[in-house]
CSV table of C-alpha atoms in Angstrom, one decimal:
chain,number,residue,atom,x,y,z
A,27,VAL,CA,70.9,257.1,121.6
A,28,GLY,CA,71.8,258.2,118.1
A,29,THR,CA,70.5,259.5,114.9
A,30,PRO,CA,67.2,257.9,114.1
A,31,THR,CA,68.3,256.8,110.6
A,32,PHE,CA,71.1,254.7,111.9
A,33,MET,CA,69.4,253.3,115.0
A,34,ALA,CA,68.2,249.8,115.2
A,35,PRO,CA,64.5,249.5,115.8
A,36,GLU,CA,65.0,247.9,119.2
A,37,ALA,CA,67.0,250.9,120.3
A,38,PHE,CA,63.9,253.0,120.4
A,39,ASP,CA,62.7,250.8,123.3
A,40,GLY,CA,66.0,251.3,125.1
A,41,VAL,CA,67.3,247.9,124.2
A,42,SER,CA,70.7,247.6,122.6
A,43,SER,CA,73.1,244.8,121.9
A,44,VAL,CA,75.9,243.8,119.5
A,45,ALA,CA,73.1,243.2,116.9
A,46,SER,CA,72.1,246.9,117.2
A,47,ASP,CA,75.6,247.9,116.4
A,48,VAL,CA,75.7,245.6,113.4
A,49,TYR,CA,72.5,247.1,112.2
A,50,SER,CA,73.9,250.6,112.5
A,51,LEU,CA,77.0,249.6,110.7
A,52,GLY,CA,75.1,248.0,107.9
A,53,VAL,CA,73.0,251.2,107.4
A,54,SER,CA,76.3,253.2,107.4
A,55,PHE,CA,77.9,251.0,104.7
A,56,TYR,CA,74.7,251.1,102.7
A,57,THR,CA,74.6,254.9,102.8
A,58,LEU,CA,78.3,255.0,101.8
A,59,LEU,CA,77.9,252.7,98.8
A,60,ALA,CA,74.4,253.8,97.6
A,61,GLY,CA,74.7,257.5,98.4
A,62,SER,CA,71.3,257.5,100.3
A,63,ALA,CA,69.8,255.9,103.3
A,64,PRO,CA,68.1,252.5,102.9
A,65,PHE,CA,64.8,254.0,104.0
A,66,GLY,CA,63.3,256.7,101.8
A,67,GLY,CA,61.5,259.8,102.9
A,68,ASP,CA,62.3,262.3,105.6
A,69,PRO,CA,65.4,261.0,107.5
A,70,GLY,CA,64.2,259.3,110.7
A,71,THR,CA,60.4,259.4,109.9
A,72,GLY,CA,60.4,256.1,108.2
A,73,ILE,CA,62.4,254.4,110.9
A,74,LEU,CA,60.2,255.9,113.7
A,75,ASP,CA,57.1,254.6,111.9
A,76,MET,CA,58.7,251.2,111.6
A,77,ALA,CA,59.6,251.3,115.3
A,78,ALA,CA,56.1,252.2,116.2
A,79,MET,CA,54.7,249.3,114.0
A,80,LEU,CA,57.2,246.8,115.6
A,81,ALA,CA,56.1,248.0,119.1
A,82,ALA,CA,52.4,247.5,118.3
A,83,LYS,CA,53.1,244.0,116.8
A,84,LYS,CA,55.0,243.0,119.9
A,85,GLU,CA,52.0,243.9,122.0
A,86,LEU,CA,49.6,242.2,119.8
A,87,GLY,CA,51.9,239.2,119.9
A,88,ALA,CA,51.9,239.1,123.6
A,89,ALA,CA,48.1,238.8,123.6
A,90,GLY,CA,48.3,236.0,121.1
A,91,ASP,CA,50.2,233.8,123.6
A,92,LEU,CA,47.2,233.6,126.0
A,93,THR,CA,45.3,230.3,126.0
A,94,PRO,CA,41.5,230.6,125.3
A,95,VAL,CA,39.2,229.9,128.2
């Protein structure tokens, strides 16, 4: 759980790891150095759209693993 701008995409699925923390730290450093979040637009909206897109790709990818009959 966290602020959507700083959350790793996989965290929206309830999965977190050390890589999620590294992602959040990278976004924090970028924001400190650049003065804005790495993703434009309304804070959180872009990241939520990206998370939805990744979830859709994951489901489509699962269907691609099936062998044709």
